Short mmCIF file of C-alpha atoms in Angstrom, two decimals:
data_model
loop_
_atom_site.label_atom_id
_atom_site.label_comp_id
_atom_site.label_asym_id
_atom_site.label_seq_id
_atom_site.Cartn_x
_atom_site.Cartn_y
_atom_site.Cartn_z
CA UNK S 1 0.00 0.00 0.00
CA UNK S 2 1.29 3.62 -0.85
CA UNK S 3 0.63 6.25 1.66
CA UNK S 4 2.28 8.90 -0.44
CA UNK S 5 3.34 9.02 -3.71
CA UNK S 6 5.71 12.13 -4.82
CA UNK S 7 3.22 14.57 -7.79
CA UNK S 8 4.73 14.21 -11.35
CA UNK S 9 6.07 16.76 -13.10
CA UNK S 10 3.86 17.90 -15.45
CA UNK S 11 5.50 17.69 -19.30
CA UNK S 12 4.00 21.26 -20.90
CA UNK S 13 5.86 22.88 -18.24
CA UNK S 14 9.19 21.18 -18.43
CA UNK S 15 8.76 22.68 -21.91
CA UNK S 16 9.50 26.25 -20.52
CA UNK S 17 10.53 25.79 -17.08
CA UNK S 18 10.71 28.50 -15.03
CA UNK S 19 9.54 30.83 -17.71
CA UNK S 20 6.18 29.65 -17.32
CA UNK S 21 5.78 31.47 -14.13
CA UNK S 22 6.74 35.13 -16.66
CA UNK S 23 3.55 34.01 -18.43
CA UNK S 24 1.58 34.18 -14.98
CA UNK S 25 3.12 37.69 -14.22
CA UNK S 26 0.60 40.19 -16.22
CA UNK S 27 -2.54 38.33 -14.24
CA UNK S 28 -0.70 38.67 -10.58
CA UNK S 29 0.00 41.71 -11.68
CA UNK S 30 -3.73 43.26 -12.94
CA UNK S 31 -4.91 41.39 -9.53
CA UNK S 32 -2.85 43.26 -7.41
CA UNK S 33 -2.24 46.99 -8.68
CA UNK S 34 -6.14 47.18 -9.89
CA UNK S 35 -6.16 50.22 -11.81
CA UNK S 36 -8.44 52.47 -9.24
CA UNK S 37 -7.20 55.82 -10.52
CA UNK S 38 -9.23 55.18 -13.27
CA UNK S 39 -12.70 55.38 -11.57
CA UNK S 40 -12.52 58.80 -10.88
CA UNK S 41 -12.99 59.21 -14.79
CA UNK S 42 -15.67 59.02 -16.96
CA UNK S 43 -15.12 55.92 -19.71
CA UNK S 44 -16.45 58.09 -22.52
CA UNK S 45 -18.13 61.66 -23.21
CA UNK S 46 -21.88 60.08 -22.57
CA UNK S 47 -20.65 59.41 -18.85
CA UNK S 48 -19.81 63.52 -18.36
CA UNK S 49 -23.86 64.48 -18.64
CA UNK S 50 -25.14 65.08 -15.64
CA UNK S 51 -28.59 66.20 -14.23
CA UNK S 52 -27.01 70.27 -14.58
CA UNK S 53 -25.57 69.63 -17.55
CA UNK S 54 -22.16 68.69 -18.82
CA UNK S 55 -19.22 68.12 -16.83
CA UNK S 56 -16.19 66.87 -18.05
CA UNK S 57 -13.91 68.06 -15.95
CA UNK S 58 -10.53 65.56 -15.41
CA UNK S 59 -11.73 63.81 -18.44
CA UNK S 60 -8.87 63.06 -20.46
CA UNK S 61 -8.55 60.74 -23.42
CA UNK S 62 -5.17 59.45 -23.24
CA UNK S 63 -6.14 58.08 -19.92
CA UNK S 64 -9.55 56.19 -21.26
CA UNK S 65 -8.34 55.09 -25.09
CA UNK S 66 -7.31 52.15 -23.79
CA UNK S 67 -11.14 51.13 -22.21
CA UNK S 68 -13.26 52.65 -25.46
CA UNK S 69 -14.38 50.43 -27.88
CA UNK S 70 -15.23 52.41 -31.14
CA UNK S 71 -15.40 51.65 -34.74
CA UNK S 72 -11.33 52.83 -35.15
CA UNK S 73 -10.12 50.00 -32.46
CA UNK S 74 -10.16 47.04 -34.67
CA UNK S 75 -9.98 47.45 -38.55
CA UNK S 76 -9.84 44.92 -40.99
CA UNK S 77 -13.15 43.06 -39.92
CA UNK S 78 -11.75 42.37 -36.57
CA UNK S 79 -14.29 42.66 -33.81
CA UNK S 80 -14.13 44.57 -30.88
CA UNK S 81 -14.38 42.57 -27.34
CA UNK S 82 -14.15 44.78 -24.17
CA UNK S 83 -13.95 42.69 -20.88
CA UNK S 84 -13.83 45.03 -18.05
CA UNK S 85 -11.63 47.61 -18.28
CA UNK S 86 -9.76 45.43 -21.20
CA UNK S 87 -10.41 45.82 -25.32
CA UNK S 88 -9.24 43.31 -27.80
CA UNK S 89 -9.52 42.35 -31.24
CA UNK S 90 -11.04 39.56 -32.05
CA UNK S 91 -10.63 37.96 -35.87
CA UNK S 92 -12.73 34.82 -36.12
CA UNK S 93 -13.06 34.18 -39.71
CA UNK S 94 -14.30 30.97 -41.24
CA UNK S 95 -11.99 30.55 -43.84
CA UNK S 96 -12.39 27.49 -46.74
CA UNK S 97 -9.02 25.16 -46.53
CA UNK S 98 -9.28 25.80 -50.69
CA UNK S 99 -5.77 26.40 -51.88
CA UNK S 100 -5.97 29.22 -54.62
CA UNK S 101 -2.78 30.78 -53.18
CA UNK S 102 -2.10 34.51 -52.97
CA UNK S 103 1.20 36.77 -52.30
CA UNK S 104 0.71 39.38 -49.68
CA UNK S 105 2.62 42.78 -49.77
CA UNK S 106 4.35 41.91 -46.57
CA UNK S 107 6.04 39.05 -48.53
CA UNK S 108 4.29 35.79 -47.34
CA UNK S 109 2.28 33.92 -49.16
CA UNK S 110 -1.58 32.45 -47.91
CA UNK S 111 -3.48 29.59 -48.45
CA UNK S 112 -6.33 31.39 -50.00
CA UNK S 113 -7.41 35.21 -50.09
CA UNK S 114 -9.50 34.49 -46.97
CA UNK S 115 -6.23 33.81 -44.81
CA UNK S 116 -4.87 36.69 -45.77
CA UNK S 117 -7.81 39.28 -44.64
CA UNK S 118 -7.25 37.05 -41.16
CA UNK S 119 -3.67 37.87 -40.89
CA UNK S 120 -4.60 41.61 -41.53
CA UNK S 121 -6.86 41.32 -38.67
CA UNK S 122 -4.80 40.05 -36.32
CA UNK S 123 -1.82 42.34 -37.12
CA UNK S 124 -3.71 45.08 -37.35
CA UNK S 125 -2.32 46.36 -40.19
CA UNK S 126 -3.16 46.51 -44.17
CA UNK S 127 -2.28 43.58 -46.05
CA UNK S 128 -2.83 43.51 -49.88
CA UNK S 129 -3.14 41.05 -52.75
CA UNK S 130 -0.02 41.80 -54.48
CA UNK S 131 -0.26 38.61 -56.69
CA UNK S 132 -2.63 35.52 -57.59
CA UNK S 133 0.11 32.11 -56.22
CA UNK S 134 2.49 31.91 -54.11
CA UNK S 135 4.82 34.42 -53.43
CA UNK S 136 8.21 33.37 -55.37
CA UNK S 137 10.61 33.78 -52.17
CA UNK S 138 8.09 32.31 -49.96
CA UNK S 139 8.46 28.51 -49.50
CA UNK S 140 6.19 28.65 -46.18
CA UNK S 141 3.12 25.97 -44.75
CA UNK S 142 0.72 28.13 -47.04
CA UNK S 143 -0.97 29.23 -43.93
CA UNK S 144 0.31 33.03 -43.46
CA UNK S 145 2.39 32.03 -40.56
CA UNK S 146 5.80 31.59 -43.03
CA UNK S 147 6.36 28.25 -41.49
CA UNK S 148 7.11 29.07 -37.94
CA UNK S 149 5.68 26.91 -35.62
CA UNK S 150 2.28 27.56 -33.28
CA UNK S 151 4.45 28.25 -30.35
CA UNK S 152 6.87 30.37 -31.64
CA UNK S 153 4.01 32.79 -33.26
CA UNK S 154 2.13 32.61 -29.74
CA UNK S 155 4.94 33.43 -27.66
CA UNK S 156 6.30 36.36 -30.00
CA UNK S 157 2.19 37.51 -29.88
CA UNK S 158 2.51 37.07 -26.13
CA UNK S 159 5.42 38.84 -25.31
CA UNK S 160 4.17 41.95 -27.37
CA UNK S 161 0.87 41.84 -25.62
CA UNK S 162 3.15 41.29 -22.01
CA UNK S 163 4.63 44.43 -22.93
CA UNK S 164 1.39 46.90 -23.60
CA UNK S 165 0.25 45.83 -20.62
CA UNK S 166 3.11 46.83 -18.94
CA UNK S 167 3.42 50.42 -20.30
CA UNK S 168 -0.54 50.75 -19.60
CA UNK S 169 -0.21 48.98 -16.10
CA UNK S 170 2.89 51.83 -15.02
CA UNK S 171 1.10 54.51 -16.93
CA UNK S 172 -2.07 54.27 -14.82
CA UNK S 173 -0.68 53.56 -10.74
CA UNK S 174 1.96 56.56 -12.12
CA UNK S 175 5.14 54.23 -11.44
#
């Protein structure tokens, strides 16, 4: 009979060790420096009528862009998602796996025109048709991703997302 048996190591995080923990570090960090300063503002010019009139006093945009989700936060038939005081873009397109490659003017080269708008989306940033095929000094997976693998593309994604929250995070508790 076993009284105690010593926990196994779990194998996804032998995969980054310690660096796991980094990954962790944003949520400790939105738990414990909740951004409070931001109450005493109004979210968006609807919130500065009051029953005398309008008062906007404090209200300053560079300290609310961040919470406001308009028609210029996501472009390129991304979808805006605000979860509490968060926005993202969200690109859920329901692309065909039909190959009828195309060459995008950043140089890689997508399954189908459909990919392409996607990577747009979740860049961000205007991606155009340059040519019908693939592009001739791309030899990637067809997928937009130009080969790299799923984790590498996450954990570049990650780290750039790691770092705007950062610069938000110090910019509103005035570090």
């Amino acid at each position: 009979m076993v009284l105690w048996e010593s926990p196994r190591q779990c194998s996804s995080w032998t995969l980054c060790e310690g660096f796991c923990w980094l990954l962790l570090l944003p949520l400790m960090l939105l738990i414990i420096a909740r951004p409070v300063k931001l109450a005493a503002f109004p979210t968006s010019l609807s919130d500065c009528q009051t029953p005398t009139g309008w008062n906007c006093s404090g209200y300053d945009d560079r300290e609310n862009d961040l919470f406001l989700c308009d028609t210029n936060t996501c472009k390129f038939d991304g979808e805006c998602l605000r979860i509490g005081d968060t926005v993202t873009c969200v690109c859920q397109f329901k692309c065909n796996n039909d190959y009828v490659p195309v060459c995008g003017s950043n140089g890689e080269s997508y399954q189908n025109e459909c990919y392409l708008r996607q990577a747009a989306c979740k860049q961000q940033s205007e991606i155009l048709v340059v040519s019908e095929g693939s592009c001739a000094t791309d030899a990637g997976s067809g997928s937009g991703d130009g080969g790299r693998s799923f984790l590498f593309i996450y954990l570049k994604t990650y780290m750039w997302i790691l770092l705007w929250i950062f610069i938000h995070i110090f910019a509103i508790i005035d570090i």
